[in-house]
Every structure is written in C-alpha cells, then in structure tokens.
PDB file of N, CA and C in Angstrom:
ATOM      1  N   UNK A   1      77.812  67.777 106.689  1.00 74.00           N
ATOM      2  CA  UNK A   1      77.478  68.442 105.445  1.00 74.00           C
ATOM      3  C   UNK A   1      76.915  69.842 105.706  1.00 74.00           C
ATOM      4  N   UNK A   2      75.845  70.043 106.578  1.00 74.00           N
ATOM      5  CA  UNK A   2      75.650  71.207 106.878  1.00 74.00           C
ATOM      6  C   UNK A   2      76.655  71.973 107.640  1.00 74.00           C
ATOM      7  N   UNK A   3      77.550  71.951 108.240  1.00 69.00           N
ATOM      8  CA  UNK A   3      78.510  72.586 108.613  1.00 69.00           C
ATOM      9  C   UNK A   3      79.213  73.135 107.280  1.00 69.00           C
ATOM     10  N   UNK A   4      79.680  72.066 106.730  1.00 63.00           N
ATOM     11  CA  UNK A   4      80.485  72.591 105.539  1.00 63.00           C
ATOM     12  C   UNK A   4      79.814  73.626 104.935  1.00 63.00           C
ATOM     13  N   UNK A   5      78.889  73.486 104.431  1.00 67.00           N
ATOM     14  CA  UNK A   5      77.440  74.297 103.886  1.00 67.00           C
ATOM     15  C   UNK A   5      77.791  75.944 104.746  1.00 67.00           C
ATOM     16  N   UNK A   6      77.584  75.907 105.840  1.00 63.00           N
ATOM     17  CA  UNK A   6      77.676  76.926 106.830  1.00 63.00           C
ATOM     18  C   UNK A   6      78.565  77.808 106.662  1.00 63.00           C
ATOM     19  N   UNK A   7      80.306  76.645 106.649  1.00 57.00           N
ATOM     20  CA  UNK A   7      81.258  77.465 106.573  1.00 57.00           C
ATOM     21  C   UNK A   7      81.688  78.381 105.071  1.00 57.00           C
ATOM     22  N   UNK A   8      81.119  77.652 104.056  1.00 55.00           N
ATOM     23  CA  UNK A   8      80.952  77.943 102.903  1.00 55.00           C
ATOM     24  C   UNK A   8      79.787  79.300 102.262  1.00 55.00           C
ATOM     25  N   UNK A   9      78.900  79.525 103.233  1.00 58.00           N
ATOM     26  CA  UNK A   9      78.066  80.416 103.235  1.00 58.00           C
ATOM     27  C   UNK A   9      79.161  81.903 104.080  1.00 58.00           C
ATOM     28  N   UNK A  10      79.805  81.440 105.055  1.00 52.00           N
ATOM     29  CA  UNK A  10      79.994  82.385 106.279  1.00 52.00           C
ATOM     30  C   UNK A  10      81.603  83.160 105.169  1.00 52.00           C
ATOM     31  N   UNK A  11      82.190  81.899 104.368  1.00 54.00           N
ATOM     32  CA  UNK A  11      83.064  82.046 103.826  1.00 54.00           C
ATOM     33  C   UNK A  11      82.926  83.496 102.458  1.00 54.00           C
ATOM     34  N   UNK A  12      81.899  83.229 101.970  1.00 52.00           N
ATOM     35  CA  UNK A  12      81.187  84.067 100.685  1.00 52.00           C
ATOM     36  C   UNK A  12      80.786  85.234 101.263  1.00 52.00           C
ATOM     37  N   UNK A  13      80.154  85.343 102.152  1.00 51.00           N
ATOM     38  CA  UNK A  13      79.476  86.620 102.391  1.00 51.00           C
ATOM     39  C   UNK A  13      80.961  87.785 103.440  1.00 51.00           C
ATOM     40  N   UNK A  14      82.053  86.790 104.130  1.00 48.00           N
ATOM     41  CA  UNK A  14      82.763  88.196 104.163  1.00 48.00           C
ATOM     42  C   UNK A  14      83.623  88.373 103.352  1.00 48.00           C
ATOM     43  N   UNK A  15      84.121  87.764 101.789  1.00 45.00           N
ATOM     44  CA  UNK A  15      84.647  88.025 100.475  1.00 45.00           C
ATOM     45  C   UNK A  15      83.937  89.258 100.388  1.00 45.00           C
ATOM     46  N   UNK A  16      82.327  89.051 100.599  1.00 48.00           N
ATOM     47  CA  UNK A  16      81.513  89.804  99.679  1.00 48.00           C
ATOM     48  C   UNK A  16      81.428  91.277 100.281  1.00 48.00           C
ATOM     49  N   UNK A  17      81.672  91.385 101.923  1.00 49.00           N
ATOM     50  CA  UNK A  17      82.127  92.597 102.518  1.00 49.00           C
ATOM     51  C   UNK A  17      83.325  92.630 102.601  1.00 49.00           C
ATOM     52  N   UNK A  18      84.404  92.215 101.930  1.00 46.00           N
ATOM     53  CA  UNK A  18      85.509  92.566 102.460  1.00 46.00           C
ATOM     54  C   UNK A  18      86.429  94.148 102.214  1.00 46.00           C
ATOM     55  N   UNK A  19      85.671  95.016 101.729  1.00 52.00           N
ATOM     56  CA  UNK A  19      86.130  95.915 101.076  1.00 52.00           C
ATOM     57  C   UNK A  19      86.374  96.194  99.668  1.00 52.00           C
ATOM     58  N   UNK A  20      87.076  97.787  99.460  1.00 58.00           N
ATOM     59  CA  UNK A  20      87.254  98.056  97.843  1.00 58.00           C
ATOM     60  C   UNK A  20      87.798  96.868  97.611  1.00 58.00           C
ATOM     61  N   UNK A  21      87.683  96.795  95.940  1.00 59.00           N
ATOM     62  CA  UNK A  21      88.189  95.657  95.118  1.00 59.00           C
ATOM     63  C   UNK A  21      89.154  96.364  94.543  1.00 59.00           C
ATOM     64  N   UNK A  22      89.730  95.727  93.896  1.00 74.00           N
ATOM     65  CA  UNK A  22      90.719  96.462  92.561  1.00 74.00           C
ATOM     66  C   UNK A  22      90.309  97.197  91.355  1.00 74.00           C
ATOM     67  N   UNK A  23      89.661  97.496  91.167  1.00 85.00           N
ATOM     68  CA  UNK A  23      88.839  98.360  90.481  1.00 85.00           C
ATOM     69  C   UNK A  23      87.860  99.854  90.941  1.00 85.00           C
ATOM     70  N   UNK A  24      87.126 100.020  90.410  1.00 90.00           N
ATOM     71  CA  UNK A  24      86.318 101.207  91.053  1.00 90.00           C
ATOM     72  C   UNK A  24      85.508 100.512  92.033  1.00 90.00           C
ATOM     73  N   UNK A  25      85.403 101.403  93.126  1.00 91.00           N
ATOM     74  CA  UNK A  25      84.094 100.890  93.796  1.00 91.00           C
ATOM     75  C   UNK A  25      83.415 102.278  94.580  1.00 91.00           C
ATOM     76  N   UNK A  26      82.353 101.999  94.403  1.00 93.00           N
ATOM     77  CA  UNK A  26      81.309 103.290  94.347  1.00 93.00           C
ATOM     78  C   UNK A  26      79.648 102.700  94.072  1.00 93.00           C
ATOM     79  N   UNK A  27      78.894 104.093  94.179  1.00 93.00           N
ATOM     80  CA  UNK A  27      77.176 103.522  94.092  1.00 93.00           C
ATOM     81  C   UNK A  27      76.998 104.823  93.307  1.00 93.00           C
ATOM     82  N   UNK A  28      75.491 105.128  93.690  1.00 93.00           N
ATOM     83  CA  UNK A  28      75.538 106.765  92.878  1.00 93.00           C
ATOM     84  C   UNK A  28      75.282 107.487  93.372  1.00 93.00           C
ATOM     85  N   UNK A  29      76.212 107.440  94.357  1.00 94.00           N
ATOM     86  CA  UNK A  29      76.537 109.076  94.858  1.00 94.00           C
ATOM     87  C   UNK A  29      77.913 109.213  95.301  1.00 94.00           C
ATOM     88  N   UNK A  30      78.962 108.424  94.562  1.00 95.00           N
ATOM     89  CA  UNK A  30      80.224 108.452  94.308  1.00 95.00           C
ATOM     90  C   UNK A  30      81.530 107.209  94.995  1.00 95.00           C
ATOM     91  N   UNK A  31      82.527 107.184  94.937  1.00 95.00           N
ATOM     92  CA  UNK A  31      83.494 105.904  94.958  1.00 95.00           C
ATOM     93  C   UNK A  31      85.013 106.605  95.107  1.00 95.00           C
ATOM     94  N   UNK A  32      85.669 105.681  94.767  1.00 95.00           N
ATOM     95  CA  UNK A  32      86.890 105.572  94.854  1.00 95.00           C
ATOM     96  C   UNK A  32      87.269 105.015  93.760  1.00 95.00           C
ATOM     97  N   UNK A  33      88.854 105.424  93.046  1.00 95.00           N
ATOM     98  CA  UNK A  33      89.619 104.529  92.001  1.00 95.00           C
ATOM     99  C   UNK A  33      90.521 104.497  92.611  1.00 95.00           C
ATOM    100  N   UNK A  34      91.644 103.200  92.804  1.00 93.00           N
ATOM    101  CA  UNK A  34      93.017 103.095  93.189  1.00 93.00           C
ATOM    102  C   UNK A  34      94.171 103.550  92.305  1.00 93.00           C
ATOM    103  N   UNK A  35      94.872 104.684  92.929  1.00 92.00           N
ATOM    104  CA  UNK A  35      95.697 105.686  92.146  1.00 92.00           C
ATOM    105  C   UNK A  35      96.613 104.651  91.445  1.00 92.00           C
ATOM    106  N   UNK A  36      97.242 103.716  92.104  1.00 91.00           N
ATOM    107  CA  UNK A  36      97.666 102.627  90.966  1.00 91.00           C
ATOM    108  C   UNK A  36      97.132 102.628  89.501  1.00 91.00           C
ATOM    109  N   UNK A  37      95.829 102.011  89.440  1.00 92.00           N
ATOM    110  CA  UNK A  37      94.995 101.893  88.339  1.00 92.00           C
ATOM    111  C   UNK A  37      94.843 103.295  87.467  1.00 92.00           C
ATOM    112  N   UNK A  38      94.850 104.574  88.288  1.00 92.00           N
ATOM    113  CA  UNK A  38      95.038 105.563  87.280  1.00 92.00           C
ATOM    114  C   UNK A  38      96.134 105.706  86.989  1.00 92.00           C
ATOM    115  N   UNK A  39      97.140 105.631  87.766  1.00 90.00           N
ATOM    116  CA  UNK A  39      98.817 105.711  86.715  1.00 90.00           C
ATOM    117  C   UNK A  39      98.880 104.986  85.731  1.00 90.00           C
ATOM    118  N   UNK A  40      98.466 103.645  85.662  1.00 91.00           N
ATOM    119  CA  UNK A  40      98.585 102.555  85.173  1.00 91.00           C
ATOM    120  C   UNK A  40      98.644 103.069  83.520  1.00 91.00           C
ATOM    121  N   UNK A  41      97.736 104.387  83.099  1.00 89.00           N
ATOM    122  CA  UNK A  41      96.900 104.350  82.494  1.00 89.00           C
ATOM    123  C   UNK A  41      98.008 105.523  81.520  1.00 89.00           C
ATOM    124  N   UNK A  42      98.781 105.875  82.105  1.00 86.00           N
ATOM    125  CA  UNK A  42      99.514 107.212  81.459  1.00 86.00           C
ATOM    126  C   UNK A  42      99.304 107.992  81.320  1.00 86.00           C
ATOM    127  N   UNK A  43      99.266 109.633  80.817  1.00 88.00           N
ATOM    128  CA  UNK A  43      99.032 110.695  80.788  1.00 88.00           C
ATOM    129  C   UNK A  43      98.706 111.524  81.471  1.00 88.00           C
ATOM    130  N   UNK A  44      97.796 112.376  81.616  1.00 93.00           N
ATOM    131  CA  UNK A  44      97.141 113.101  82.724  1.00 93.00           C
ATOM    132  C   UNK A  44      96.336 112.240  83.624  1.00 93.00           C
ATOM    133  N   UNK A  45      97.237 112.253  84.675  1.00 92.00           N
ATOM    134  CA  UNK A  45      96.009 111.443  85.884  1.00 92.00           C
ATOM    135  C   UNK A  45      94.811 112.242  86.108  1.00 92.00           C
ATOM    136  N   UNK A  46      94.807 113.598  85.909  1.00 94.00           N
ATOM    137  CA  UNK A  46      93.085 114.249  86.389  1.00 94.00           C
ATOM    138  C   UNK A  46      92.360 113.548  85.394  1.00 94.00           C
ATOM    139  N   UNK A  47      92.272 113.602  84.363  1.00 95.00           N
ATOM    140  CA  UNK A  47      92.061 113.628  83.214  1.00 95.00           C
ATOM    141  C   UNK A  47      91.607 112.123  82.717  1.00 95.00           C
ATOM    142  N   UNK A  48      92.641 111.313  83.521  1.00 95.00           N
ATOM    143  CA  UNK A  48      92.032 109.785  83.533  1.00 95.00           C
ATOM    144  C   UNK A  48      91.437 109.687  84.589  1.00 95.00           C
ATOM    145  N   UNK A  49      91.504 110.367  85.463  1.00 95.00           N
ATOM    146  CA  UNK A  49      90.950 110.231  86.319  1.00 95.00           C
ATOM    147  C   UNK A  49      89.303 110.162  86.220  1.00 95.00           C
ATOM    148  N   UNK A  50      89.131 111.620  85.690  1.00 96.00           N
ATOM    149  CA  UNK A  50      87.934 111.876  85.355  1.00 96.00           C
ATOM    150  C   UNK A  50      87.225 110.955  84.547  1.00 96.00           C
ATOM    151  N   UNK A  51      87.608 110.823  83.361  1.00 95.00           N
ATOM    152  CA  UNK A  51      86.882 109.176  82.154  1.00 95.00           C
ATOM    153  C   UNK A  51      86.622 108.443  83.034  1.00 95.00           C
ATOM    154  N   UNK A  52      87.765 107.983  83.950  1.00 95.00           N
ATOM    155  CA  UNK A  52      86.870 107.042  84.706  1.00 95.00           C
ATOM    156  C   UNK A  52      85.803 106.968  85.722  1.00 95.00           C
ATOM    157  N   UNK A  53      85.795 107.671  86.571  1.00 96.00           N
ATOM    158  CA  UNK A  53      84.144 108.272  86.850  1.00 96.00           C
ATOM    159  C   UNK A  53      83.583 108.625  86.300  1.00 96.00           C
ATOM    160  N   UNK A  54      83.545 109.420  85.140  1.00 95.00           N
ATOM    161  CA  UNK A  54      82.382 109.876  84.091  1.00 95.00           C
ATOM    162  C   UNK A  54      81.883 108.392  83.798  1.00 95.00           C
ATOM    163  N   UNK A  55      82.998 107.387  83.724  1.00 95.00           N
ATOM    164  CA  UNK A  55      81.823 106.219  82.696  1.00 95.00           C
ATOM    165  C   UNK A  55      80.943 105.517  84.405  1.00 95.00           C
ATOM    166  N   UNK A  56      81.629 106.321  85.339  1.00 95.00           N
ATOM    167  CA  UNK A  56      80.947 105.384  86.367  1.00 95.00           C
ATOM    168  C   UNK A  56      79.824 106.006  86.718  1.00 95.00           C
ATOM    169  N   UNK A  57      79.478 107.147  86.763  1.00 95.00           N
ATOM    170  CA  UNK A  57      78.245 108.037  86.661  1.00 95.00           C
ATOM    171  C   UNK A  57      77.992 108.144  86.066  1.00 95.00           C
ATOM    172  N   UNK A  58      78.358 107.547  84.838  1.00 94.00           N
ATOM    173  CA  UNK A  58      77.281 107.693  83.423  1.00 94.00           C
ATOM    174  C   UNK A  58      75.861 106.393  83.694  1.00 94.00           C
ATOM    175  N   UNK A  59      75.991 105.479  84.248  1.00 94.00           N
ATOM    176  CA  UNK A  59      75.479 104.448  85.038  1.00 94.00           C
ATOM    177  C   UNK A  59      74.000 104.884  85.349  1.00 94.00           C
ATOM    178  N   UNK A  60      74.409 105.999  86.071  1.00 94.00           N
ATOM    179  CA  UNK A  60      73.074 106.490  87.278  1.00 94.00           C
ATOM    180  C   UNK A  60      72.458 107.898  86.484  1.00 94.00           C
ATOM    181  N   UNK A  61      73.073 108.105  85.528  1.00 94.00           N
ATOM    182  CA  UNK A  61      72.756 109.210  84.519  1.00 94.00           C
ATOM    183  C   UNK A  61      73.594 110.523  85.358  1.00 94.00           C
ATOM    184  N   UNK A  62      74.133 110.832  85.835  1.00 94.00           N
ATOM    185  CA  UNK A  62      75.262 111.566  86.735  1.00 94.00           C
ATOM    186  C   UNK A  62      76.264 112.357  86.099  1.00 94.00           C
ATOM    187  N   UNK A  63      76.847 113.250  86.572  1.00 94.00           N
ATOM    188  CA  UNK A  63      78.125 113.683  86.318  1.00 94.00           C
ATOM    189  C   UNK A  63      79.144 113.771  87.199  1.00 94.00           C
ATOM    190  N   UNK A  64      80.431 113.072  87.003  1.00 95.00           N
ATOM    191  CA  UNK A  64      81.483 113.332  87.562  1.00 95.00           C
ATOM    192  C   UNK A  64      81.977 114.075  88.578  1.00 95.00           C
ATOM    193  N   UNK A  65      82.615 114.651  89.149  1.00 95.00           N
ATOM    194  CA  UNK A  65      83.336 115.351  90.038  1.00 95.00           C
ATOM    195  C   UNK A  65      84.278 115.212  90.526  1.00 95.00           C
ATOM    196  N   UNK A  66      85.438 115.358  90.415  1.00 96.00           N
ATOM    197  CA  UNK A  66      86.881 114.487  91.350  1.00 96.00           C
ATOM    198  C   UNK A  66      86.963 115.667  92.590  1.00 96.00           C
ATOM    199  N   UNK A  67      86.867 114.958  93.690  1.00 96.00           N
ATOM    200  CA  UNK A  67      86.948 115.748  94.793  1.00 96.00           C
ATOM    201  C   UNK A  67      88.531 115.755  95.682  1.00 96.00           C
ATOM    202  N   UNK A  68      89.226 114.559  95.738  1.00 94.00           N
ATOM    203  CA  UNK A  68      90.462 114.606  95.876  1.00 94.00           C
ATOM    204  C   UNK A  68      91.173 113.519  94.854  1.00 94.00           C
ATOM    205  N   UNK A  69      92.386 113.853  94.732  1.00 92.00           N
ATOM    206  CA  UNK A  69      93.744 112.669  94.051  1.00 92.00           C
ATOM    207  C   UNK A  69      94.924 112.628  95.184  1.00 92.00           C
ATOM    208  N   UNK A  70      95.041 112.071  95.549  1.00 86.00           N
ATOM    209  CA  UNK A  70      96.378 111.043  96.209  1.00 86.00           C
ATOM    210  C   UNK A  70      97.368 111.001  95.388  1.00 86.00           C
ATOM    211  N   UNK A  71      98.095 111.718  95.053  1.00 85.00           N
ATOM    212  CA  UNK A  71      98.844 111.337  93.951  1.00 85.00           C
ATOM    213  C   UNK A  71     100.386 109.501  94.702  1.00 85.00           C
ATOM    214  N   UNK A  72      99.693 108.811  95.068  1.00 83.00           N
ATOM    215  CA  UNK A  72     100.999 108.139  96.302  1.00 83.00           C
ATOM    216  C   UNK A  72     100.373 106.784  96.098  1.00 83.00           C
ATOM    217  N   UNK A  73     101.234 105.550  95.859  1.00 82.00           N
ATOM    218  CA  UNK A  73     100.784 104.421  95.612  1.00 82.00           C
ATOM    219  C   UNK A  73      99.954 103.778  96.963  1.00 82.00           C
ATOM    220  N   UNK A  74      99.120 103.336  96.939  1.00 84.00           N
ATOM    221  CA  UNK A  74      97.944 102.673  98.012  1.00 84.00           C
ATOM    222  C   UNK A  74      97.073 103.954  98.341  1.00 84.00           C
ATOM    223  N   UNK A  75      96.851 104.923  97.681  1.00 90.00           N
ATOM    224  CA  UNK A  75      95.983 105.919  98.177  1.00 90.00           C
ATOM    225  C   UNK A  75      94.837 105.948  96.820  1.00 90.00           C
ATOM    226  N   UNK A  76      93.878 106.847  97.235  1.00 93.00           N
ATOM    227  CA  UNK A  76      93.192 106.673  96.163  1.00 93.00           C
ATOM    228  C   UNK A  76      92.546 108.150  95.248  1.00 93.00           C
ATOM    229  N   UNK A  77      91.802 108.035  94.358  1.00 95.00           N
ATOM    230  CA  UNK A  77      91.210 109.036  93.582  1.00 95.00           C
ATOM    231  C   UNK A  77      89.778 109.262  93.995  1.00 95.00           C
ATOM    232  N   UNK A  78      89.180 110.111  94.602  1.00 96.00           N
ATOM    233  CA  UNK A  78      87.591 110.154  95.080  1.00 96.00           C
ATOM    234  C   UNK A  78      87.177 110.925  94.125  1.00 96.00           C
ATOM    235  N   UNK A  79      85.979 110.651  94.051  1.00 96.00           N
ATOM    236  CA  UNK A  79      85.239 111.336  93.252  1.00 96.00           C
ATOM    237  C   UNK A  79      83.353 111.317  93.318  1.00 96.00           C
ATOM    238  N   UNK A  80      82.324 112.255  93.198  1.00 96.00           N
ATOM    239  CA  UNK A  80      81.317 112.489  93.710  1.00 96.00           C
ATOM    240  C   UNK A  80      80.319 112.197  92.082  1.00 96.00           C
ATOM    241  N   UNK A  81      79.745 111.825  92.546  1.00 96.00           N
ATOM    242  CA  UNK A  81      77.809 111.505  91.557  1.00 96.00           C
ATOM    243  C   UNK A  81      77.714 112.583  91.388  1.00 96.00           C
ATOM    244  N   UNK A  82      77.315 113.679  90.373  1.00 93.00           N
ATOM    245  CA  UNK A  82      75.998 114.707  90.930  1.00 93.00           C
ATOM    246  C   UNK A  82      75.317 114.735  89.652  1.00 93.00           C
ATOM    247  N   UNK A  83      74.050 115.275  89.970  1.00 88.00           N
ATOM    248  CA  UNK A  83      72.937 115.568  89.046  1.00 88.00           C
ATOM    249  C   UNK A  83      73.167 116.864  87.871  1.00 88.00           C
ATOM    250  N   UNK A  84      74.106 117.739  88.440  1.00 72.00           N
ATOM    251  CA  UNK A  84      74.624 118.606  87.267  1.00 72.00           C
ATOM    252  C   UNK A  84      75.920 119.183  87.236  1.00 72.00           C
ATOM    253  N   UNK A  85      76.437 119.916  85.931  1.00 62.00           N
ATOM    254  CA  UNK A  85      77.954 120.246  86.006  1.00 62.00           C
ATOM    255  C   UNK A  85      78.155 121.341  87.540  1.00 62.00           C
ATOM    256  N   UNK A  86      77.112 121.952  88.055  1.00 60.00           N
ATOM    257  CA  UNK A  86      77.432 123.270  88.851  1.00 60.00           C
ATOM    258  C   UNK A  86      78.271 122.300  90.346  1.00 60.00           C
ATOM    259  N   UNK A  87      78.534 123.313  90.487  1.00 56.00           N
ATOM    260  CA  UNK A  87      79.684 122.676  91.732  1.00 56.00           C
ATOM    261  C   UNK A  87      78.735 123.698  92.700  1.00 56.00           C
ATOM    262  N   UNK A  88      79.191 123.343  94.298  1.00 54.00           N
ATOM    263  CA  UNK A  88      78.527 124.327  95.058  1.00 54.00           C
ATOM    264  C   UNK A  88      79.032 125.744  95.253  1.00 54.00           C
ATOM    265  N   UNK A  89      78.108 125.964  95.593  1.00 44.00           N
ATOM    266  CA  UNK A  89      78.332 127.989  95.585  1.00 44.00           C
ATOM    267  C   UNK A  89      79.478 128.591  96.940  1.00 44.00           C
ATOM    268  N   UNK A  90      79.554 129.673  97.050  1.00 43.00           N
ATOM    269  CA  UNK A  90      80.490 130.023  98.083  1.00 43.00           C
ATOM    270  C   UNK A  90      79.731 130.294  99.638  1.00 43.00           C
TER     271      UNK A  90
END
C-alpha cells in the first residue's frame, strides 16, 4: 500500500512539472501562448495575441508586452509583465 501511495505521489508531482500546458503558462513577469491557440482564434494574431496577455497581466495588475510571435505551428507567442506602458529606452 505504501508503495502504491509512493508511486502515486512520484506519479503527480512530475504531471505537475512536466512543462507548458495547453494554454498560457506564465507568472508575473511573463509566459508563453501556443501559436496554435492564437490562430485558433482568427483575425489579427498580434492583436489576439495581445488580449491574451493583457488578461494574463491583468492578474498581477501589469501590462502586456509581446516580445516575440512564431508565426509556425509548435512555436510560441512570448510576451513580458511590466509595471508600465513605456518600453525601454535606446
């Protein structure tokens, strides 16, 4: 029984690291969306792109940033947390 127990513990916790999910995954200071999931969506991929980090930094009280797009299936959309609209200086 405790074995089972064991393997059942050992089983959960590397689900629980196993990497991105299918969805966003990020903290607050920024993530990833799977460019899939933004095509999915139609129209302007920046653009969906963006809604969807805005609602994910809306979380941490944040603003958006898309730092790269992949436009290529299995690649992804990055995007950064920050505390205000200014981007960095030159």
């Amino acid at each position: 029984m405790k074995l089972l127990l064991a393997l059942l513990c050992l089983f959960l916790l590397t689900a629980w690291f196993d990497g991105p999910g299918p969805g966003i995954t990020g903290n607050d200071s920024g993530g990833i969306i799977p460019y899939p999931l933004v095509a999915s969506h139609g129209g302007n991929i920046r653009a969906v792109a963006q809604a969807m980090a805005a609602e994910h930094c809306a979380r941490y009280r944040e603003f958006a940033v898309i730092t790269s797009i992949h436009r290529e299936y299995g690649d992804y959309v990055v995007f950064e947390c920050r505390w205000s609209h200014s981007r960095p200086g030159p």
